[in-house]
Structures are given as structure tokens and as C-alpha cells.
Coordinates of C-alpha atoms and ligand atoms in Angstrom, one line a residue:
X1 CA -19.8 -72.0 7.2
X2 CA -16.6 -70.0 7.7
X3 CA -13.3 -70.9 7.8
X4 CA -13.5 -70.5 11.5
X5 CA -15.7 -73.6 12.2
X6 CA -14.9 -75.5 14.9
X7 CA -14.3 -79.1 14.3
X8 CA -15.6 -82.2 15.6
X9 CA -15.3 -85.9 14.9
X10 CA -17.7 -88.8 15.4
X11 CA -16.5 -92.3 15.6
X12 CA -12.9 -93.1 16.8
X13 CA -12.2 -96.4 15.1
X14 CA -9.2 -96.8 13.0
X15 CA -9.8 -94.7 10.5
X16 CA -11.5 -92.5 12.6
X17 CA -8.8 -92.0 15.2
X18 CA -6.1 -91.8 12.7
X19 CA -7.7 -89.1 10.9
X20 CA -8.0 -87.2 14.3
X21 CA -4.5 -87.1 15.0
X22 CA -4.3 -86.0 11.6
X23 CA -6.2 -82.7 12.1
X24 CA -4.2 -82.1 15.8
X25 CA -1.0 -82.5 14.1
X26 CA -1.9 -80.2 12.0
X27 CA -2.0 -77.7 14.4
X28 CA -6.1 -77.6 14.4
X29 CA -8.5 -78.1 17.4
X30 CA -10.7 -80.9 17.7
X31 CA -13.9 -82.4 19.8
X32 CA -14.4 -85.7 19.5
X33 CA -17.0 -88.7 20.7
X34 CA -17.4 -92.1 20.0
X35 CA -20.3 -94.6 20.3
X36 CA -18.7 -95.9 23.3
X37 CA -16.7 -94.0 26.0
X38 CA -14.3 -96.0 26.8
X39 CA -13.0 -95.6 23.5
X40 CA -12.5 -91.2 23.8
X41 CA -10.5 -92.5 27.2
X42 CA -8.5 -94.4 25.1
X43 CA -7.9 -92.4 22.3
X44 CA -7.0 -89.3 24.5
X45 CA -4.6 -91.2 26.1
X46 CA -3.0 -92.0 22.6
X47 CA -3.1 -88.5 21.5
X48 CA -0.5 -87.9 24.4
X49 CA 0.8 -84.2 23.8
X50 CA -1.9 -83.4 21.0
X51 CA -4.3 -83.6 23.3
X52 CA -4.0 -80.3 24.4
X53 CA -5.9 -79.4 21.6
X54 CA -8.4 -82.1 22.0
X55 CA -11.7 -81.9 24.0
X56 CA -13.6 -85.2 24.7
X57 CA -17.6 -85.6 24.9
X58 CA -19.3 -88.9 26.3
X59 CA -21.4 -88.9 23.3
X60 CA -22.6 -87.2 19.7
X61 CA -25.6 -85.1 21.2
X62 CA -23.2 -84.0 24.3
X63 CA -20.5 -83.2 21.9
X64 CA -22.8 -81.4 19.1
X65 CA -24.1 -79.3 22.2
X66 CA -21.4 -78.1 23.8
X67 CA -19.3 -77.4 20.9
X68 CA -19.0 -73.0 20.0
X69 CA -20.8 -72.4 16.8
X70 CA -20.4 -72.5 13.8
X71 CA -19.5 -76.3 14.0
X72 CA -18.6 -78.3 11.4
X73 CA -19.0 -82.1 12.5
X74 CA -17.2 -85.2 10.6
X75 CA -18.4 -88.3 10.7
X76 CA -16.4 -91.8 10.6
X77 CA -18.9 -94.2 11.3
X78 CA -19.7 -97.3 9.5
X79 CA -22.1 -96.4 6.2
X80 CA -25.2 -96.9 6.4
X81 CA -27.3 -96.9 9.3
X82 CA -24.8 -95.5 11.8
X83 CA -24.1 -92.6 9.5
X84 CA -28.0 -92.0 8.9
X85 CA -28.8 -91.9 12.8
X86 CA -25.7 -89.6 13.3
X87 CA -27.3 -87.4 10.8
X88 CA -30.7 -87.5 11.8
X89 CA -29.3 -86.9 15.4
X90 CA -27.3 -83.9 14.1
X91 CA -30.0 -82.5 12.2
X92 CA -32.1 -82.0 15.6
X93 CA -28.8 -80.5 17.3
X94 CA -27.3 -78.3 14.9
X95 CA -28.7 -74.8 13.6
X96 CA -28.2 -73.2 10.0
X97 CA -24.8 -72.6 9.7
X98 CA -23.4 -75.9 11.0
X99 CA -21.9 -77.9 8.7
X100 CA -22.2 -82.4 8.7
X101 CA -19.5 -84.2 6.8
X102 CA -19.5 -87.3 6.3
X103 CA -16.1 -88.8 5.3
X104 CA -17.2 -92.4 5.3
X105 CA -17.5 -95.0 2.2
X106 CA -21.0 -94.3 1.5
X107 CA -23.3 -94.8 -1.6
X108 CA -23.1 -91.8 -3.5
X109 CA -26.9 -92.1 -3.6
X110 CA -27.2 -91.6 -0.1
X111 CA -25.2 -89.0 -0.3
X112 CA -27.4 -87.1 -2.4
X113 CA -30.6 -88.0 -0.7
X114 CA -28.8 -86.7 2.5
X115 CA -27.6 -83.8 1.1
X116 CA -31.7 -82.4 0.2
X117 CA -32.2 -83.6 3.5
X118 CA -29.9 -82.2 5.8
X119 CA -30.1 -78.7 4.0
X120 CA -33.7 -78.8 3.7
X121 CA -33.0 -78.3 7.6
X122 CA -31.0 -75.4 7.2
X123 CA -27.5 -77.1 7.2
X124 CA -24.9 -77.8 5.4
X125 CA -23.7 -81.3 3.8
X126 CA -20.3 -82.3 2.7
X127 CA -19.8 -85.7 1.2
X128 CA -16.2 -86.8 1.6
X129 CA -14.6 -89.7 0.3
X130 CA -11.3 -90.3 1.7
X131 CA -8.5 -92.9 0.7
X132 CA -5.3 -94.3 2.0
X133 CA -6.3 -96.8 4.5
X134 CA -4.8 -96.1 8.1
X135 CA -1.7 -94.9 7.3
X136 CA -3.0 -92.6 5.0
X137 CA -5.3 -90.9 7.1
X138 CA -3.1 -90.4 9.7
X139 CA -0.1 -89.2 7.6
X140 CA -2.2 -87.8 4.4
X141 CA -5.1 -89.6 2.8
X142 CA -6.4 -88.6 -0.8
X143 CA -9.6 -86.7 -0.1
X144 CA -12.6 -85.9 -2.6
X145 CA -14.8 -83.5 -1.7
X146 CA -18.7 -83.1 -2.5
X147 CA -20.5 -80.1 -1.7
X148 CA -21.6 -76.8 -2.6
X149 CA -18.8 -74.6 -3.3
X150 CA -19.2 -72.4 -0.3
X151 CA -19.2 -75.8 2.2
X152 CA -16.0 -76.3 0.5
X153 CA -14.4 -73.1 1.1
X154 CA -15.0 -73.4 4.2
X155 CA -13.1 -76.7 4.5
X156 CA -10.7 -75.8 2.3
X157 CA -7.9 -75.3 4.5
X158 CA -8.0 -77.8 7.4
X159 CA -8.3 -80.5 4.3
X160 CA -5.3 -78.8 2.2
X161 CA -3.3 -79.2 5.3
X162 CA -4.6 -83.0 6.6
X163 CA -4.1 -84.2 3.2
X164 CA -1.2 -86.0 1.6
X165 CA 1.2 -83.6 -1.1
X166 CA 2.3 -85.1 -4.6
X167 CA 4.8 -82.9 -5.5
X168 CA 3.9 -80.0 -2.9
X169 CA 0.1 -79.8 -4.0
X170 CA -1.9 -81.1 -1.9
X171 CA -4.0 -84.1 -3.1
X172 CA -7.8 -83.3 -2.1
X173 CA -10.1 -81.4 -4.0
X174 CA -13.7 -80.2 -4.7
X175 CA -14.9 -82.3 -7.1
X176 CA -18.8 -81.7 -7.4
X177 CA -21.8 -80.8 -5.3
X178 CA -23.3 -83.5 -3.1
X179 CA -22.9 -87.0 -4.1
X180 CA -19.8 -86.6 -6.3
X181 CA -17.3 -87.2 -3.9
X182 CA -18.7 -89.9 -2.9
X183 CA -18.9 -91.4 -6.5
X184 CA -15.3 -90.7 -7.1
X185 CA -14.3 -92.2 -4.0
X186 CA -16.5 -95.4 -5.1
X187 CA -15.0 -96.0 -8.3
X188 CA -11.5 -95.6 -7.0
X189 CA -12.6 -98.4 -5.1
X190 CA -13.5 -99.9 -8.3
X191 CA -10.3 -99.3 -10.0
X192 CA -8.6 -100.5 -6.6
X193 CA -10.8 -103.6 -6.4
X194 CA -9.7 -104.3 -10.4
X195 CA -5.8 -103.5 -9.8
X196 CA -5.4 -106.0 -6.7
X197 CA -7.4 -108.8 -8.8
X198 CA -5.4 -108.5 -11.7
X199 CA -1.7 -108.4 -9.4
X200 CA -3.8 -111.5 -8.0
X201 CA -3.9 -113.5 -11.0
X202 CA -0.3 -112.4 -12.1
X203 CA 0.8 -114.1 -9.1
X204 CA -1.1 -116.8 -9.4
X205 CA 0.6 -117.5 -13.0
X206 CA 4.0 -117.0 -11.4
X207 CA 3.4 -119.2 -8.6
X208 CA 1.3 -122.4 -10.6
X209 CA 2.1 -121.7 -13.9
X210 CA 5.7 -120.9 -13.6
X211 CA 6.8 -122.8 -10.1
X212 CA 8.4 -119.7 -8.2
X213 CA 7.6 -119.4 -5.0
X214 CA 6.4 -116.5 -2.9
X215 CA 9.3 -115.1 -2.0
X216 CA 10.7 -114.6 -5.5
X217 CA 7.8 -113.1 -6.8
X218 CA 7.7 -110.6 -4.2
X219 CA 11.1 -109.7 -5.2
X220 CA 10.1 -109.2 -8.5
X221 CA 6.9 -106.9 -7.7
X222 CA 9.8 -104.7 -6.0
X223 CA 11.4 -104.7 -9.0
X224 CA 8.5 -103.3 -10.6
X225 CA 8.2 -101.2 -8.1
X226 CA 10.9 -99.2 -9.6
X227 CA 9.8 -98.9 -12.9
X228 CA 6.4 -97.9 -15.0
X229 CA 4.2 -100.3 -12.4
X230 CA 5.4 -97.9 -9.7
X231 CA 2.6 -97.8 -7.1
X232 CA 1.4 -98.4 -3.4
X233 CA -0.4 -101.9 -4.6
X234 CA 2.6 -103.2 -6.4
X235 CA 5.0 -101.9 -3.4
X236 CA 2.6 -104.0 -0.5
X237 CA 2.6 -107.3 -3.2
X238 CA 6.3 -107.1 -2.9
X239 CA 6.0 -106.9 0.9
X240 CA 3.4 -109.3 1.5
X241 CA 5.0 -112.0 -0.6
X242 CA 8.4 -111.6 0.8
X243 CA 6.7 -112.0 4.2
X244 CA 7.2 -114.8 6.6
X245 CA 4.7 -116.5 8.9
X246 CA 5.7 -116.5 12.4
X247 CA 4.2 -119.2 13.5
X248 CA 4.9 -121.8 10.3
X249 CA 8.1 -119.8 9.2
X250 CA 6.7 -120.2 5.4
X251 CA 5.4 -117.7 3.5
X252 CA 2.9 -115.8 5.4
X253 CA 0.7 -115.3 2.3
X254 CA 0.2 -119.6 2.7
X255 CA -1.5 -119.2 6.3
X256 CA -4.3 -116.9 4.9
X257 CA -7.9 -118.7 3.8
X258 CA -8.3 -117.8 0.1
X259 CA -11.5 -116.1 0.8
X260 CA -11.8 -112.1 0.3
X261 CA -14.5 -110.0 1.5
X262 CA -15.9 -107.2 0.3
X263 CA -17.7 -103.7 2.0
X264 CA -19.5 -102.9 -1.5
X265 CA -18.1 -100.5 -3.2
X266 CA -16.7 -102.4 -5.7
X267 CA -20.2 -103.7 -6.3
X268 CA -21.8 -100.0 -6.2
X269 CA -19.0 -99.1 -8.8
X270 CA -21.3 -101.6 -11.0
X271 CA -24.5 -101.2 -9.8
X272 CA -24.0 -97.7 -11.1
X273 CA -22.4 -98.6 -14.8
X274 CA -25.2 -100.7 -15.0
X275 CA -27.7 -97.7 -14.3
X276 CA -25.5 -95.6 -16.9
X277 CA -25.7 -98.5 -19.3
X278 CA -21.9 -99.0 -19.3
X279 CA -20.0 -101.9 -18.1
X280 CA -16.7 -101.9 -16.3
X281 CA -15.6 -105.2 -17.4
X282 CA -12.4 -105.5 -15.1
X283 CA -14.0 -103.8 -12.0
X284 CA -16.6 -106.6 -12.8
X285 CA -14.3 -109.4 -13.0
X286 CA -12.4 -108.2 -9.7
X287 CA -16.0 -108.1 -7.7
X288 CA -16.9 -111.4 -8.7
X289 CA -13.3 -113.4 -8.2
X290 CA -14.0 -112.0 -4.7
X291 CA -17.3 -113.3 -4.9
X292 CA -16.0 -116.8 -6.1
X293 CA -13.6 -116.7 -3.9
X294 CA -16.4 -117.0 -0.8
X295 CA -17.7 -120.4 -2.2
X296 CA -14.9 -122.1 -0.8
X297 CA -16.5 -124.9 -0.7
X298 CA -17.7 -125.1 -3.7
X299 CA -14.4 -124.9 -5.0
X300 CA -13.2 -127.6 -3.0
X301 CA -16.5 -129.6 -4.2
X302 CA -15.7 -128.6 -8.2
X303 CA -11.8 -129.7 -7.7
X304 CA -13.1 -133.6 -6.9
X305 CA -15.8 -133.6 -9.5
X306 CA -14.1 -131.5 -12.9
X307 CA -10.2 -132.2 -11.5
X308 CA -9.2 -128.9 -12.0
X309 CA -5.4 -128.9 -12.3
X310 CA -3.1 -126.0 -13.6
X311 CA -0.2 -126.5 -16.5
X312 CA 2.8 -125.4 -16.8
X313 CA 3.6 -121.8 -18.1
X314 CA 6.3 -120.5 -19.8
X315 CA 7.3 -116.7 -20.1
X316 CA 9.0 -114.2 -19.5
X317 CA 9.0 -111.7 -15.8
X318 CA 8.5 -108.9 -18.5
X319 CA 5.3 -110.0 -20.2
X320 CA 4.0 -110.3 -16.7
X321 CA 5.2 -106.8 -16.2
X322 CA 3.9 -105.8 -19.8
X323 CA 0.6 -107.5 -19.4
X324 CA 0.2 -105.8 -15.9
X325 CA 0.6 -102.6 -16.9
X326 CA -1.5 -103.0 -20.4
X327 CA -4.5 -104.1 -18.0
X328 CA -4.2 -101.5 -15.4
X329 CA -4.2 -98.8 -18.2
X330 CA -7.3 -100.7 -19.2
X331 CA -8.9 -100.5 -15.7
X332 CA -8.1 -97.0 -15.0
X333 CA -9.8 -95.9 -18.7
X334 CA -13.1 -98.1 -17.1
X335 CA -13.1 -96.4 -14.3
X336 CA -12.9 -92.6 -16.0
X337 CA -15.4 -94.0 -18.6
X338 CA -18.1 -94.4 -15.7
X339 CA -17.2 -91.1 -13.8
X340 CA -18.0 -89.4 -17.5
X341 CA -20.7 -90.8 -17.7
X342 CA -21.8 -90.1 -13.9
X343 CA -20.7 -86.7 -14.7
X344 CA -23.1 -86.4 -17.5
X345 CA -26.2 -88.0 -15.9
X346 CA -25.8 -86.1 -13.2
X347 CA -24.4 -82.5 -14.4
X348 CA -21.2 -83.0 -11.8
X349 CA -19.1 -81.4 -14.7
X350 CA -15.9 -83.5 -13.4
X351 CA -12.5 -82.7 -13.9
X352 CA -10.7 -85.8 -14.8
X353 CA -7.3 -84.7 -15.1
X354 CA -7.9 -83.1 -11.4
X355 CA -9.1 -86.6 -10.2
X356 CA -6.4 -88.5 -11.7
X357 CA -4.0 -85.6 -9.8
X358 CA -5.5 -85.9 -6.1
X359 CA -5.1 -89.6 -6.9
X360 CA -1.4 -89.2 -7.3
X361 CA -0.5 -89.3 -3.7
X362 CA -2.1 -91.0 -0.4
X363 CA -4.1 -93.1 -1.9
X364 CA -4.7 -97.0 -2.8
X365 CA -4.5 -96.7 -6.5
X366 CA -1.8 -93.7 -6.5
X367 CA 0.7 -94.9 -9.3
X368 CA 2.9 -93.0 -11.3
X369 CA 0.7 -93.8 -14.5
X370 CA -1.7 -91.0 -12.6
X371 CA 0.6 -88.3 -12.7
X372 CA 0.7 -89.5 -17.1
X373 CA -3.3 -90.0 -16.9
X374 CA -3.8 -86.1 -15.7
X375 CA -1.3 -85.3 -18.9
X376 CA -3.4 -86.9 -20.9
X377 CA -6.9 -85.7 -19.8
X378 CA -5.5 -82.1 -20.2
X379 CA -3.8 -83.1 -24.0
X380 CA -5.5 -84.6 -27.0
X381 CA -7.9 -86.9 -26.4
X382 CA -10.1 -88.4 -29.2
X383 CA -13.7 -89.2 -28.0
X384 CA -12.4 -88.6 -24.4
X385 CA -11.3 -92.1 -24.5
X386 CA -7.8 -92.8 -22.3
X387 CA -7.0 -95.7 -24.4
X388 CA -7.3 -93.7 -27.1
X389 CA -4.8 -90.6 -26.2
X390 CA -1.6 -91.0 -27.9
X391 CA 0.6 -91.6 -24.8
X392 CA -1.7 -94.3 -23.7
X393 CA -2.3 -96.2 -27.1
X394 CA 1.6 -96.3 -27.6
X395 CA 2.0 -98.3 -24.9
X396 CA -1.0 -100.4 -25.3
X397 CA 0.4 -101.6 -28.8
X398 CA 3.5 -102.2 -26.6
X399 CA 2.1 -104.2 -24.1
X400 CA -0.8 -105.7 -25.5
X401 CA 1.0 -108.6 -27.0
X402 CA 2.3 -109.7 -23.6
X403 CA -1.1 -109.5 -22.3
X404 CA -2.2 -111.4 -25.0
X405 CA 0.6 -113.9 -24.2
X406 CA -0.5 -114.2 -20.4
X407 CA -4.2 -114.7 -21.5
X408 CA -3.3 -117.3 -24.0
X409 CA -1.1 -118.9 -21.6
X410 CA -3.8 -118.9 -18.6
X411 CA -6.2 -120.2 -21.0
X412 CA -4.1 -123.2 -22.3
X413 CA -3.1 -123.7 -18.8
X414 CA -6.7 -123.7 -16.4
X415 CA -5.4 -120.7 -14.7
X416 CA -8.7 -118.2 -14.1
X417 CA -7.4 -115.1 -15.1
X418 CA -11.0 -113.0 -15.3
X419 CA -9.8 -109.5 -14.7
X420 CA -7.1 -109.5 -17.2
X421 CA -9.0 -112.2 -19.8
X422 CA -12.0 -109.2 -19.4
X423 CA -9.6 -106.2 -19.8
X424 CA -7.9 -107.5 -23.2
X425 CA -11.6 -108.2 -24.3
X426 CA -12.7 -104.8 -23.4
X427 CA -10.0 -103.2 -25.5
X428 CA -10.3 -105.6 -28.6
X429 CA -13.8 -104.5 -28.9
X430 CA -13.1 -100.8 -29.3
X431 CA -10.1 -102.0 -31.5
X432 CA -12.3 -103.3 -34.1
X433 CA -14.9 -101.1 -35.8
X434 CA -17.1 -103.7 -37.0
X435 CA -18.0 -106.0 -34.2
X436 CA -20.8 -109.5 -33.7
X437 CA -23.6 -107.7 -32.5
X438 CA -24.8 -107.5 -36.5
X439 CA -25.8 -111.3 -35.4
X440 CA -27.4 -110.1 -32.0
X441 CA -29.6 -107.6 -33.9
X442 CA -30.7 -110.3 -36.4
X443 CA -31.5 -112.8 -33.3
X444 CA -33.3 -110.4 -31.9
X445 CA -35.2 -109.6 -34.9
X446 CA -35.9 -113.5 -35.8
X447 CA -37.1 -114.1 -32.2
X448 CA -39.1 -110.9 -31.4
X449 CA -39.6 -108.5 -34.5
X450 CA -37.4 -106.2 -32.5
X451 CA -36.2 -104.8 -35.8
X452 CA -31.8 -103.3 -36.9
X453 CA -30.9 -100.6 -37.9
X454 CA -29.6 -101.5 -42.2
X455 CA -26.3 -100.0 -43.1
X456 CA -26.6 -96.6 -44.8
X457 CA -30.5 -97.4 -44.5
X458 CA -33.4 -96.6 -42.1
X459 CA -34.1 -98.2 -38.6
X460 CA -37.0 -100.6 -37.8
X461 CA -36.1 -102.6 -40.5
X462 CA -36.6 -106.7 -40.5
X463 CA -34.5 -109.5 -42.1
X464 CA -35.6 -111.9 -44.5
X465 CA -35.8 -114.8 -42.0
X466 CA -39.9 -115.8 -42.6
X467 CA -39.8 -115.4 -46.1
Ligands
LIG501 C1 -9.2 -96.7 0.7 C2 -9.8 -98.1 0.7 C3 -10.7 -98.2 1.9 C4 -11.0 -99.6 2.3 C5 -11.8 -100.3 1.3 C6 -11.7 -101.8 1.4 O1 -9.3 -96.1 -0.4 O2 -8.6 -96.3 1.6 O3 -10.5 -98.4 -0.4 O4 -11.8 -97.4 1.6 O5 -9.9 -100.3 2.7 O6 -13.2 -99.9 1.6 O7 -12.8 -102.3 0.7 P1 -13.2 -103.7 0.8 O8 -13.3 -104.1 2.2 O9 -14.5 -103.7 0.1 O10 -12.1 -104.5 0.1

């Protein structure tokens, strides 16, 4: 592909849409389709004077025809299925130097799979994750780019210009041939998935623990806002809390059923640590609060019959702040632990301080520890563990108290608190060079000959537990 391509877009839902106003803004021409064609009409009409750079097809195949070569084709369809019968679609339409991006949430595994598939055919594949929710894509998502390096250059600049700027650079890069994108993209959703759980169970403190109410802690997540915790998730807690139902004229965050959902990629962030034999206890905790949080029910059920009730709680707004910021530290060093060792199993060769930089701006998890994560990737770093670079473990032994505070306090009071309990776990573990699993090894030995490795000594060995 060259950088002349000509560009197309599949599927004009939100994101979709948004993203194509996007590219016209930006001064570039664009085809687009949709599933249905009602929905072109529509979106045409919104474009109002971009449009003159639009064209509109009645469908994929009419659009992938009629479009001047080379064409490279984007695709904003639901993952999965959709996305695999656009492909498989595209693959009969297109000819070798055509290019098929797809810029949904899909499983990095698919992604690669896709990838042999669609250039076994002669064309090329790009797999793109892109963050920032609708506002972002209209205005400048964070974009991560899988490929080979000449799909990329070929991208290059429409991408540089669609995507959002921290500090004048744009925030999208190359970050690996085929499914690496992809990956990144899923464990920012990890990371994301962690962050909102843990600002979850802070409020939840505040609000049962401590008696404030909504509105106040809003206005203290603005306050935060200001400081370290600086970020988009922080900023929309202080909006959302200070937010007022229109119909009950109480806090609008009262009206809404305590029940999240979930696409999956929180749960692919730990399907894969699971495959890499890593664990990403705080992503883990966030996916199943979510999870919990669908047995209503069950919840209502297991108030009657254990009488679950939540104490008082006493501290201050700045070990909630403290403890906050100790835990995302915590989830953002999980989440670069798994891309290392993605990047390992499957020779991506990541750039972690780049990942943590296109991260910086457009989107969900940009923070302003990002721009201070990048520093430290590029400084001293012992065993490539964030928690462990200097910056990072100063203000762990800063904040770690108050997260220890907060976890105490849940505790003592019944206030579930997984993310953050599993996040001050995760870090007293690597704390502590002599751990339990001395014990483990001599269970496992007792109950199945499995044999430990003795101190100083050889392997295979077995304890003294028959004699
Ligand atoms: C983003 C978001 C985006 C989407 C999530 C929501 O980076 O822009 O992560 O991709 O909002 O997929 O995921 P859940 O529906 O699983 O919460």
C-alpha cells in the first residue's frame, strides 16, 4: 500500500461514524457503507459540509468495488462474526495491494489468525486497536497499530493526523506486526477495567463507610483531578457523581441498577495472563466485581440470609487519594507485566515507554502518571519491574500505608474492596523475598511425590513426611 490509498469505512455506528468525521475533518476523502442503508442516509446528512469529501455505497461489496485502487478499507463492526464475514467478503473483492484494517476490539488471536489469512490472499492486514470512546474518536482517539511495517507506512499519515496530540506528538503508533495492536488495546482495557473498579470501591468507602453523599464525593474526585490522580476516569467520577437525575432530582448515579456489563476484554486481558502463566490480580478482581455485580439477585438473596451490613469508617480524603493512586500504580505495573510477557511469547519486541506515551492523550486510561511511566521505562529499571523503578517505589512507600489503611478499614468494616485488597497483595508479595509457597511445595510433595526444590541443594527432592 502507498500512502495514496484510498479510504473506506465499514460500519457507521457510534464509534464508527465518529471516527469518519474524524478522517473528513482532517481534510481526507472517504467511502463509507453500513450494514443497513438507511444509516449512510443518515450519516451523510450529519456530515453536512464534510460531505463533500464523502462518497456513500449501499453496501460493503458495492463500496469495495467501486472504490480506485489501491484501497485501504477500515472496519468498525462488532468483533467477532461481523468482522470475519466483512473480511472474508473483502478477501473475494480486493486484489494484492489493498489493504483491510480492522479497528474494532477484537481478540488479538483473531487478529493473528486473520492476519496469515487475509495475506495468504495477497492482501494486507492491519490490526488496530483504538481508544477514547466517542468523543475520542471523533476529536482524537489513542490508536495502536499492528502490522507489518510497510502496512504501517502506509497509514502513517491519515492516523498521525486522526489521532489525538499529547504535547504536539501525536498519540498512535506501530506497535508490532499483526496481533499486537490488538493485545495492547486489550490490556488497556484491562488496566481501564482495574482503574474504574478500584475509583468504584473508593466511592463506595466514602459513601457507606464515611456517610458523604454523592455530590461531595464528586467534588472531591475534582479535586484530585487536579493533582497526581489527574486523569479522564477521575475527571468523569467527578462528573457523574455531581450529576443530578432529572426525573428524581437526586443523584443521578442512585437511578442506575448496580449491574455492569462487560464486552470481554477485560476477560481476554486474563485469559491471556493465564496462557503466559502470569496473573493480573487487579484486572482480575475488576472483571469479576463486574461479574458479581450481575447476580443481582443473589446479592439481594445473600443480604436476607448472611445480613450483610457496612460499618462505619473513619479516615482521611487523602488516604483515599493516597490509596488510589498506590493501586493504580499497581494496576498499570500488571498490565506492562503481561504485555512483556506477550512481547516475549510472541517476539512483538514492544516498546513500553512508547505505549505508555500514545496512552498519554485520547484515551480511557490517559493520566498524567503515563507521561512518569514512559520516564521510567526509558530510565533505570531493575528486573523491568515498574514498581520497582525508583520514581515509582518512592511513592509506593508513600502511599502504601494509606492503602493499607483503606484495606484494613474495608475489611473491619464488610466493605468488598477486591481490586484494591488484590493490588496491596500483589505488591506485598514481591516486597518479601521469602514467601508461603515453601508450605505449597511440601503439600504438594506429601500428597503427590511431586518433589521441591532444597535451598542451596538439588531439585526432585522429598521431605521427611513417611518416615
Ligand atoms: C476505549 C474503551 C472502549 C469501550 C470498552 C468498554 O478504550 O475506548 O475501552 O473500547 O468503551 O470496550 O468495554 P466494556 O463494555 O467491556 O466495559
Amino acid at each position: 500500500m502507498t500512502d495514496m490509498a484510498h479510504l473506506g469505512l465499514y460500519g457507521l455506528g457510534t464509534m464508527g461514524s465518529a471516527l469518519s468525521l474524524n478522517i473528513l475533518d482532517n481534510g481526507f476523502a472517504l467511502h463509507v457503507a453500513n450494514r443497513t442503508a438507511e444509516v449512510t442516509a443518515d450519516f451523510a446528512k450529519e456530515a453536512g459540509a464534510l460531505a463533500t469529501r464523502l462518497t456513500t455505497h449501499a453496501s460493503l461489496a458495492d463500496m469495495a468495488k467501486s472504490m480506485p485502487r489501491p484501497r485501504a478499507i477500515i472496519l468498525m463492526v462488532p468483533a467477532g462474526r461481523p468482522v470475519e464475514e466483512a473480511i472474508d467478503d473483502l478477501c473475494d473483492l480486493l486484489e494484492p495491494g489493498d489493504t483491510i484494517i480492522d479497528a474494532g476490539n477484537t481478540d488479538f488471536h483473531d487478529t493473528r489468525r486473520r492476519t496469515a489469512k487475509v495475506e495468504g490472499r495477497g492482501l494486507t492486514f492491519i490490526g488496530m486497536g483504538v481508544s477514547g470512546g466517542e468523543e475520542g474518536a471523533r476529536n482524537g482517539p489513542s490508536i495502536m497499530v499492528g502490522g507489518t511495517p510497510e502496512a504501517w507506512a502506509g497509514i502513517r499519515p491519515m492516523i498521525h493526523a486522526i489521532s489525538a496530540k499529547f504535547n504536539g506528538e501525536p498519540c498512535a503508533d506501530h506497535l508490532g506486526p499483526d496481533g499486537a495492536g490488538h493485545f495492547v488495546k486489550t490490556v488497556h482495557n484491562g488496566i481501564e477495567y482495574a482503574d474504574m473498579q478500584m475509583i468504584s470501591e473508593t466511592y463506595g468507602m466514602m459513601r457507606y463507610g464515611q456517610g458523604m453523599d454523592p455530590a461531595m464525593i464528586g467534588a472531591r474526585f475534582e479535586a484530585w483531578d487536579q493533582g497526581v490522580l489527574k486523569s479522564y476516569l477521575v475527571e468523569i467520577t467527578g462528573k457523574v457523581l455531581q450529576a443530578v437525575d432529572r426525573e428524581t432530582g437526586g443523584p443521578a448515579v442512585d437511578v442506575i441498577l448496580d449491574r455492569a456489563g462487560q464486552k470481554g476484554t477485560g476477560r481476554w486481558t486474563l485469559i491471556e495472563a493465564l496462557r503466559l502463566g502470569q496473573s493480573a490480580s487487579s484486572i482480575e478482581a475488576a472483571v469479576a466485581a463486574r461479574s458479581w455485580s450481575s447476580e443481582k439477585d443473589t446479592r439481594v438473596a445473600g443480604e436476607a440470609i448472611l445480613g450483610g451490613t457496612r460499618g462505619a469508617v473513619s479516615l482521611d480524603d487523602q488516604d483515599y487519594a493516597d490509596a488510589l493512586l498506590a493501586a493504580r500504580i499497581i494496576a498499570y505495573a500488571q498490565g506492562f507485566r503481561l504485555l512483556a510477557a506477550a512481547s516475549e511469547e510472541y517476539n512483538w519486541s514492544l516498546d513500553f515507554a512508547r505505549i505508555a506515551e500514545i496512552w498519554r492523550a485520547g484515551c480511557i486510561i490517559r493520566s498524567a502518571l503515563l507521561d512518569d511511566i514512559s520516564a521510567a521505562f526509558r530510565g533505570e529499571m531493575p528486573l523491568g519491574q515498574l514498581i520497582f523503578a525508583p520514581a515509582f517505589a518512592d511513592r509506593l512507600k508513600t502511599t502504601l500505608p494509606a492503602l493499607r489503611r483503606v484495606v484494613a478499614a474495608a475489611a473491619l468494616g464488610g466493605h468488598p474492596v477486591p481490586a484494591l485488597a488484590s493490588a496491596l497483595s500483589f505488591v506485598d508479595t514481591f516486597a518479601m523475598a521469602r514467601g508461603t509457597t515453601d508450605l505449597i511445595q511440601a503439600q504438594r510433595d506429601f500428597f503427590g511425590m511431586h518433589g521441591f526444590e532444597r535451598i542451596g541443594g538439588a531439585s526432585g527432592q522429598h521431605g521427611p513426611w513417611w518416615d
